[in-house]
C-alpha cells in the first residue's frame, strides 16, 4: 500500500467568517455527508484561513472535489495548500553593493541553469531567482554548495519558497477598475483563470490573487495587453514589496490615490519592484544589455534613497523590514534570546516579528545599522541540514504532540533548533552547522521501535472499535498490528517504551463491556424474532433485547466488546439481507376475508412454508353498524329538502323539477341586517299564540324512521304501500338536502330565508291579536321586506346553492362508495430472506383467493322496475356482505367469497319480493293528499307532491313523529297531534290527510289520532 504524503492529506480553507473556530471546522469537515471529508488529524487556524490535515488523502480529495462549502451563510474557498515552488528560489545574504552582473554569473555557475530571471529586492540584500523550467537537481546538495561559496565577501544561502497565488500587474491604464481586471484574467486572453481578489496598489499597479496556486504560471507565460497598454506581469511576493506598499495594503488604502501629489513620480518609483534582469545562455552581451537598465535602476535607487533619508531625518525615526522567507528560520529567531538581548542593550531600538519578517525601528542611525547587519548576519549563519527517514517515522515526527515535545527539549539547549517534515525528508535548522547536525542526531536517537507479541486470545480485541480508539488516544506512540496479528509494532519516543508497553498489555487484558443498538423497521424485527429465534438463542455470550418503542426499533446488544462486535456484524448481515415487498390483492370482499379464521390460517401456513412474515397494511374491515339494510337505505334517502307547496299551485302532480327550490345565493350583508331588524321589530309586538314548550321537549326523545316489523312479507296489508316502495326521481336525488336529526343542530344557516319564513308565519298566525294600527304597521314592514327580498332574488343566482345542497346530499353516498371499494382491496407487506419467496407468496395468496371466489345469478322481471331507493338497498347489501353486485337487464349477479355471497343472496331475494309489491308514486298522488291549515282561517293548502309522498310513507310506517326539511327549514310532523312544528320559530300548524278517491270527503283527525269521516 503506497504511503500518503502529508501534502496529499492537507487542504487550505480561505475566507472564514469571524465566528468560525477550530472546533466548528472539526465538526463540519469530519461530517462526510456535508463536506465529503473524514477524520482530521489537525486544524491550524490563522486569521481568516486554516490548514486542515486529514487522516486519509481520499478525504482531502473529496473535500476539494465537492467545491461548494458554506458555514454561517458564507461560502468558503477550499483549495490545495501551497507547496514548495520548484520554479522560484531565494538567494539571501547578498552584499547590497554587489553588481547584478556578478549575481547573474554566480547563479549561472553555481546552479548550472541558463534561462532565468532575477528580481532584486529594494534593499538589495536578497534576490528572487525565477527559473523558466522546474528545478530538477538535488536542492539539499546545491544549498550546501552555495553556502560554502561566498559572493562579494558575503556568505549567501539558497532557500526554497512556497508557491504564490498572486501576480503583480504594472503599467495599467489610469482608471482601470478591479472588476475590469477580474473580467480580463478570467477571459481566454488573460489566461482563463478564476480570480479570488484584486487590490489596486496605485493608479498603474495592482495585485491580482487567484483561487488556485496553479493559476500563476499559465498567466505569467502569456503576453498581456489591456486598454491599449502592454502590461508587465510578474509573480507577487510580500518580501519583494517595499514597506510602504505593505503598509498601504494592510490599512486598506492601497488602491486609493496618493495624498501627497508633489511626490507622485517618486512614489510611483518606490511602489514598483526593481526591474527584473533576464539571463540567457551563450549571450555575450548580457552584461551590456543589463547595464543600461541597471544604471537607470541605480539612479532611481539613489533618488529614492535620498528622499527616504530626508524623510527619516525630518521624522527622527528609522525603520526597516527584513523579510524572511523560511518560516523555520523565523521561528528559530523568535525562540532565541537575540531580540531580548538587543533591546536590553539598546533601549532605543525595537525589534518586532511581523509580516513574515523582522521589523526594526530606532532613532540612532549608527545603532540602527549595526543591529540590522547583526540580524542579517544572524540569519546568514543559520544552517540547515536534511536527512531521510522511513515514511512511518517521518509521519511520527510530524505529529503535533511529538513535534511539540521534541522542539521543547531542543529549545532548552544552548543552540535551539527547528525541524520540518516533507514526505520522507526532515529539514533541521539551527544557529550553526554543528548545532544542526547535533539536532539531527538527537531526532534520530529519540525514535524508538519495539514489538509486543500477542496471544491468540487478543485477536478478537484487535478488530474492535475500542482498540482503534485506544491507539488513537495513546500519546507519543504509533501502534500497528502485523498482518498475521501475532505482533504489535510500536513506535514511540526514547524512554517511553516501558510505559507504552504496559498500557497496551493492560488494555488487552481488561475485559471491556459494550452496549450497541442495531436499528431496523418493526417488520424486520418481527421477522428476525419469528424466523431467526434459534440464531438469537445461540448467541449466549451476549444479551439481546428487542426495542419496540416509537422512537427506536431494533435490537440492543450487551456484553463483552469482542462478542458484541461479532454479534453486531452477524445481525447487521441478516438485516441487510432481508427483502420486503408490498403485495396488492383485488377481489370482492377480500378485506372482510382477511379477518376470517380461514384466511388467518392460510397466512400462517404460508409464513411457515416460505419462511416469511406477512403484515396487513390496511385497516381491517368493519361490519355495518345497522344490519337492517332497508331502514338504513330509507334513512339515507330521506336526507333531502322539500318544497312546502307546489310552485304553480296546480293540482297534485309529480313533476321532474318539483324538488328544485329557489335558493338565494350568498346574502348581501345589508339585507341580512335589515331582515334581522324587521323580524326583531315584529317579535316585540307578538304574543305566544300556540304553546310549544311541550313540543320542544318531545323533540329530544324522537325515534326517527322506526316502524313495527311485519311477521312476514305476505302478512302485510296489500293496500298499504311499504316504505320500500318509495321511489324518488333521479332529479330529486340530485338536489336532495341533508335531513337534520337533531333539532338543536337543525337551525338554518340561511338568515334571509329564516327571516322571511318567520315573518310570513307570524304574520299569518298572529294578525288576529293586533290592533288595527299595529296590523297596518306590520303590514307595511312586511311589504318593505318582501320588496327588498324580491329585488335581491332577481339578481342572485340559485345555481350555487343548488350545487351546495347537491354536495351535502352526496356526502353519505361518497362515504358509502369508498367503504365498498375499500372492502375489495388489501395490501400485504411481506418480509423474506430471498426475493423468490416474495414472488411465491404473491402467487400463492392470489391463487387461494381466486379459488374461493364464486358468482350467483338471480333473474326476476321486477328488476326493471327498480327505483333509486332499491338501488340504494343493493349498495347497502354490498356494504353489509362485502360482495360485488352487477345488474344486466333482469339478471342480478352476486360475486365474492362463497359464504359472503350466500348471505347476500337472502337479502337480494327479500329486496326482489319488496320490489314486486312496489306501487308507483303517481298512484299515491292520485289517492292521497296531505294539507296544512291556515291558523287565521279555515283554508287548507296542499303540500308539494314530493312532500306528500314522503309524509305518506312515514304515516304508513306508523311513525309517531318524523323530521323533515321544508324550504330549507327544519320541521317535525307529529302524527299523534296531526301538527307541523317549525323548529326555529317554535310555531305549529294543523295538518290533515285527504283521500281523493272518496270525492273530496276529508278524513279529519282528532287530537287522539282517530279518523273522522
Coordinates of N, CA, C and O in Angstrom, one line a residue, residues 915-986:
X915 N -89.8 -5.3 -4.2 CA -90.0 -4.6 -5.4 C -91.3 -5.0 -6.1 O -92.0 -4.3 -6.8
X916 N -91.6 -6.3 -6.0 CA -92.8 -6.8 -6.7 C -94.1 -6.2 -6.1 O -95.1 -6.1 -6.8
X917 N -94.0 -5.7 -4.9 CA -95.2 -5.0 -4.2 C -95.1 -3.5 -4.4 O -95.8 -2.8 -3.7
X918 N -94.2 -3.1 -5.2 CA -94.0 -1.6 -5.4 C -95.2 -1.0 -6.1 O -95.7 -1.5 -7.1
X919 N -95.6 0.2 -5.6 CA -96.7 1.0 -6.2 C -96.1 2.3 -6.6 O -95.5 3.0 -5.8
X920 N -96.3 2.7 -7.9 CA -95.7 4.0 -8.3 C -96.2 5.2 -7.6 O -97.3 5.2 -7.0
X921 N -95.4 6.2 -7.6 CA -95.7 7.4 -6.9 C -97.0 8.1 -7.4 O -97.7 8.8 -6.7
X922 N -97.2 8.0 -8.7 CA -98.4 8.7 -9.3 C -99.7 8.1 -8.7 O -100.6 8.9 -8.5
X923 N -99.7 6.8 -8.5 CA -100.9 6.2 -7.9 C -101.1 6.8 -6.5 O -102.2 7.0 -6.0
X924 N -100.0 7.0 -5.7 CA -100.2 7.5 -4.4 C -100.7 8.9 -4.4 O -101.6 9.3 -3.7
X925 N -100.2 9.7 -5.4 CA -100.7 11.1 -5.5 C -102.1 11.2 -6.0 O -102.9 12.1 -5.6
X926 N -102.6 10.2 -6.7 CA -104.0 10.2 -7.2 C -104.9 9.8 -6.0 O -106.1 10.1 -6.1
X927 N -104.4 9.1 -5.0 CA -105.2 8.6 -4.0 C -105.2 9.4 -2.7 O -106.2 9.5 -1.9
X928 N -104.1 10.1 -2.4 CA -103.9 10.7 -1.1 C -103.4 12.1 -1.3 O -102.6 12.4 -2.2
X929 N -103.8 13.0 -0.4 CA -103.3 14.4 -0.4 C -103.2 14.8 1.1 O -104.1 14.7 1.9
X930 N -102.0 15.4 1.4 CA -101.7 16.0 2.7 C -101.8 17.5 2.6 O -101.2 18.1 1.7
X931 N -102.5 18.1 3.6 CA -102.7 19.6 3.5 C -102.3 20.1 4.9 O -102.3 19.4 5.9
X932 N -102.0 21.4 4.9 CA -101.8 22.2 6.2 C -102.8 23.3 6.3 O -103.1 23.9 5.2
X933 N -103.3 23.6 7.5 CA -104.3 24.6 7.7 C -103.8 26.0 8.0 O -102.8 26.1 8.6
X934 N -104.5 27.0 7.5 CA -104.2 28.4 7.8 C -104.8 28.7 9.2 O -106.0 28.6 9.4
X935 N -103.9 29.1 10.2 CA -104.4 29.4 11.5 C -105.5 30.5 11.6 O -106.3 30.5 12.4
X936 N -105.4 31.4 10.6 CA -106.3 32.6 10.6 C -107.6 32.3 10.0 O -108.6 33.1 10.1
X937 N -107.7 31.2 9.2 CA -108.9 30.9 8.5 C -109.1 29.4 8.4 O -108.2 28.6 8.9
X938 N -110.1 29.0 7.8 CA -110.3 27.5 7.6 C -109.8 27.0 6.3 O -110.0 25.9 5.9
X939 N -109.0 27.8 5.6 CA -108.4 27.4 4.3 C -107.3 26.4 4.5 O -106.6 26.4 5.5
X940 N -107.2 25.5 3.6 CA -106.1 24.5 3.6 C -105.3 24.6 2.3 O -105.8 25.0 1.3
X941 N -104.0 24.3 2.5 CA -103.1 24.3 1.4 C -102.4 23.0 1.3 O -101.8 22.5 2.2
X942 N -102.4 22.4 0.1 CA -101.8 21.0 -0.1 C -100.3 21.2 -0.1 O -99.7 22.1 -0.5
X943 N -99.6 20.1 0.4 CA -98.2 20.0 0.4 C -97.8 19.8 -1.1 O -98.6 19.3 -1.9
X944 N -96.5 20.0 -1.4 CA -96.0 19.7 -2.7 C -96.0 18.2 -2.9 O -96.1 17.4 -1.9
X945 N -96.0 17.7 -4.2 CA -96.1 16.2 -4.4 C -95.0 15.5 -3.7 O -95.3 14.4 -3.1
X946 N -93.8 15.9 -3.7 CA -92.7 15.2 -3.1 C -92.9 15.1 -1.6 O -92.6 14.1 -1.0
X947 N -93.3 16.3 -1.0 CA -93.5 16.3 0.4 C -94.7 15.3 0.8 O -94.6 14.6 1.8
X948 N -95.7 15.3 0.0 CA -96.8 14.4 0.2 C -96.4 13.0 0.2 O -96.8 12.2 1.1
X949 N -95.6 12.6 -0.8 CA -95.2 11.2 -0.8 C -94.3 10.8 0.4 O -94.5 9.8 1.0
X950 N -93.4 11.7 0.8 CA -92.6 11.5 2.0 C -93.5 11.3 3.2 O -93.3 10.4 4.0
X951 N -94.4 12.3 3.4 CA -95.2 12.2 4.7 C -96.1 11.0 4.6 O -96.3 10.3 5.7
X952 N -96.6 10.6 3.5 CA -97.5 9.4 3.4 C -96.7 8.2 3.7 O -97.3 7.3 4.5
X953 N -95.5 8.0 3.2 CA -94.7 6.8 3.6 C -94.4 6.8 5.1 O -94.5 5.7 5.7
X954 N -94.1 7.9 5.7 CA -93.8 8.0 7.1 C -95.1 7.6 7.9 O -95.0 6.9 8.9
X955 N -96.3 8.1 7.4 CA -97.5 7.8 8.1 C -97.8 6.3 8.0 O -98.3 5.7 9.0
X956 N -97.6 5.7 6.8 CA -97.9 4.3 6.7 C -96.9 3.4 7.5 O -97.2 2.2 7.7
X957 N -95.7 4.0 7.8 CA -94.8 3.2 8.7 C -95.2 3.3 10.1 O -94.5 2.7 11.0
X958 N -96.3 4.1 10.4 CA -96.9 4.2 11.7 C -95.9 4.8 12.7 O -95.8 4.5 13.8
X959 N -95.2 5.8 12.1 CA -94.3 6.6 13.0 C -95.1 7.6 13.7 O -96.1 8.2 13.3
X960 N -94.7 7.9 15.0 CA -95.3 9.0 15.8 C -94.9 10.3 15.3 O -95.7 11.3 15.2
X961 N -93.6 10.5 15.0 CA -93.0 11.8 14.5 C -92.0 11.5 13.4 O -91.4 10.4 13.4
X962 N -91.8 12.5 12.6 CA -90.8 12.4 11.6 C -90.2 13.8 11.3 O -91.0 14.8 11.3
X963 N -88.9 13.9 11.2 CA -88.3 15.2 10.9 C -88.2 15.4 9.4 O -88.0 14.4 8.7
X964 N -88.4 16.6 8.9 CA -88.4 16.8 7.5 C -87.9 18.2 7.3 O -88.0 19.1 8.1
X965 N -87.2 18.4 6.2 CA -86.6 19.7 5.8 C -87.5 20.3 4.7 O -87.5 19.8 3.6
X966 N -88.2 21.4 5.1 CA -89.2 22.0 4.2 C -88.6 23.4 3.9 O -88.5 24.2 4.8
X967 N -88.4 23.7 2.6 CA -87.9 25.0 2.2 C -86.6 25.4 3.0 O -86.5 26.5 3.5
X968 N -85.8 24.4 3.2 CA -84.5 24.5 3.9 C -84.7 24.9 5.4 O -83.8 25.5 6.0
X969 N -85.9 24.7 5.9 CA -86.2 24.9 7.3 C -86.5 23.6 8.0 O -87.3 22.8 7.5
X970 N -85.9 23.3 9.2 CA -86.2 22.0 9.8 C -87.6 22.1 10.5 O -88.0 23.0 11.1
X971 N -88.4 21.0 10.2 CA -89.8 20.9 10.7 C -89.9 19.5 11.3 O -89.1 18.6 11.0
X972 N -90.9 19.3 12.1 CA -91.3 18.0 12.7 C -92.8 17.7 12.4 O -93.6 18.6 12.7
X973 N -93.1 16.6 11.8 CA -94.5 16.2 11.6 C -94.9 15.3 12.7 O -94.3 14.2 12.9
X974 N -95.9 15.7 13.5 CA -96.3 14.9 14.7 C -97.7 14.3 14.2 O -98.7 14.9 14.1
X975 N -97.6 13.0 14.0 CA -98.8 12.3 13.5 C -99.8 12.0 14.7 O -101.0 11.8 14.4
X976 N -99.4 12.0 15.9 CA -100.3 11.9 17.0 C -101.2 13.1 17.2 O -102.4 13.0 17.4
X977 N -100.6 14.3 17.1 CA -101.4 15.5 17.2 C -101.8 16.1 15.8 O -102.5 17.1 15.7
X978 N -101.3 15.4 14.7 CA -101.5 15.9 13.4 C -101.2 17.4 13.3 O -101.9 18.3 12.9
X979 N -99.9 17.7 13.6 CA -99.4 19.1 13.6 C -98.0 19.1 12.8 O -97.3 18.1 12.8
X980 N -97.8 20.2 12.2 CA -96.5 20.5 11.6 C -95.8 21.6 12.5 O -96.3 22.7 12.7
X981 N -94.6 21.2 13.1 CA -93.9 22.0 14.0 C -92.7 22.6 13.4 O -91.8 21.9 12.9
X982 N -92.6 24.0 13.4 CA -91.5 24.7 12.8 C -90.5 25.0 13.9 O -90.7 25.7 14.8
X983 N -89.3 24.3 13.8 CA -88.4 24.3 14.9 C -87.8 25.6 15.2 O -87.7 26.1 16.4
X984 N -87.3 26.4 14.2 CA -86.7 27.7 14.5 C -87.6 28.7 15.3 O -87.2 29.3 16.2
X985 N -88.9 28.8 14.8 CA -89.8 29.7 15.4 C -90.6 29.1 16.6 O -91.2 29.9 17.4
X986 N -90.7 27.8 16.6 CA -91.5 27.2 17.7 C -93.0 27.2 17.4 O -93.8 27.1 18.4

